[in-house]
Amino acid sequence: MILIAVLFPWLSFFLRGKILIGFICLILQFTLIGWLPAAIWAVASRIDGKNKNRIRQLERQMQRPVYYENR
């Protein structure tokens, strides 16, 4: 997914359901000057999304009740 984000930043946003941001990124990518910021933006957004998913998983795990055995 990171390779897609670097080569086709707009496609990375489209695949994650962020259509409006994908169009903005596509417009940036049409210019060679805007391609590098668009690629950096797509990679940073992908990494941020993965981190948010990890945090949600940890929060769900922390909310589960913990039962201890008495020995």
Short mmCIF file of C-alpha atoms in Angstrom, two decimals:
data_model
loop_
_atom_site.label_atom_id
_atom_site.label_comp_id
_atom_site.label_asym_id
_atom_site.label_seq_id
_atom_site.Cartn_x
_atom_site.Cartn_y
_atom_site.Cartn_z
CA MET A 1 0.00 0.00 0.00
CA ILE A 2 2.92 2.36 0.62
CA LEU A 3 4.19 1.75 -2.91
CA ILE A 4 0.77 2.75 -4.26
CA ALA A 5 0.83 5.84 -2.03
CA VAL A 6 4.20 6.89 -3.45
CA LEU A 7 3.52 6.15 -7.11
CA PHE A 8 -0.20 7.01 -7.26
CA PRO A 9 -1.08 9.12 -4.22
CA TRP A 10 -4.63 9.79 -5.42
CA LEU A 11 -5.32 6.05 -5.77
CA SER A 12 -4.24 5.48 -2.19
CA PHE A 13 -6.92 7.89 -0.99
CA PHE A 14 -9.56 6.42 -3.32
CA LEU A 15 -8.89 2.88 -2.05
CA ARG A 16 -9.42 4.05 1.54
CA GLY A 17 -12.71 5.77 0.70
CA LYS A 18 -11.48 9.37 0.83
CA ILE A 19 -12.80 10.44 -2.56
CA LEU A 20 -12.69 14.25 -2.17
CA ILE A 21 -9.14 14.19 -0.81
CA GLY A 22 -8.24 11.82 -3.66
CA PHE A 23 -9.43 14.36 -6.25
CA ILE A 24 -7.46 17.14 -4.56
CA CYS A 25 -4.40 14.90 -4.55
CA LEU A 26 -4.96 14.03 -8.23
CA ILE A 27 -5.00 17.73 -9.12
CA LEU A 28 -1.73 18.17 -7.21
CA GLN A 29 -0.20 15.20 -9.01
CA PHE A 30 -0.96 16.68 -12.45
CA THR A 31 1.88 19.11 -11.86
CA LEU A 32 5.33 17.66 -11.37
CA ILE A 33 5.98 20.11 -8.54
CA GLY A 34 2.85 18.95 -6.71
CA TRP A 35 3.56 15.24 -7.12
CA LEU A 36 6.15 15.08 -4.32
CA PRO A 37 3.96 16.81 -1.70
CA ALA A 38 1.03 14.62 -2.79
CA ALA A 39 3.12 11.46 -2.35
CA ILE A 40 4.35 12.56 1.08
CA TRP A 41 0.79 13.45 2.08
CA ALA A 42 -0.52 10.04 0.97
CA VAL A 43 2.19 8.10 2.83
CA ALA A 44 1.75 10.17 6.00
CA SER A 45 -2.02 9.72 5.84
CA ARG A 46 -1.65 5.96 5.40
CA ILE A 47 0.69 5.66 8.39
CA ASP A 48 -1.64 7.83 10.48
CA GLY A 49 -4.58 5.61 9.56
CA LYS A 50 -2.71 2.47 10.60
CA ASN A 51 -1.76 4.07 13.93
CA LYS A 52 -5.37 5.06 14.62
CA ASN A 53 -6.48 1.47 13.98
CA ARG A 54 -3.86 0.17 16.42
CA ILE A 55 -5.00 2.64 19.08
CA ARG A 56 -8.65 1.57 18.61
CA GLN A 57 -7.66 -2.08 19.00
CA LEU A 58 -5.73 -1.35 22.18
CA GLU A 59 -8.64 0.66 23.59
CA ARG A 60 -11.02 -2.25 22.92
CA GLN A 61 -8.63 -4.66 24.62
CA MET A 62 -8.34 -2.39 27.66
CA GLN A 63 -12.14 -2.17 28.01
CA ARG A 64 -12.55 -5.94 28.31
CA PRO A 65 -13.02 -7.18 31.85
CA VAL A 66 -10.06 -9.03 33.29
CA TYR A 67 -10.68 -12.02 35.52
CA TYR A 68 -7.98 -13.22 37.88
CA GLU A 69 -7.72 -16.71 39.27
CA ASN A 70 -7.28 -17.19 43.00
CA ARG A 71 -4.66 -19.81 43.75
#
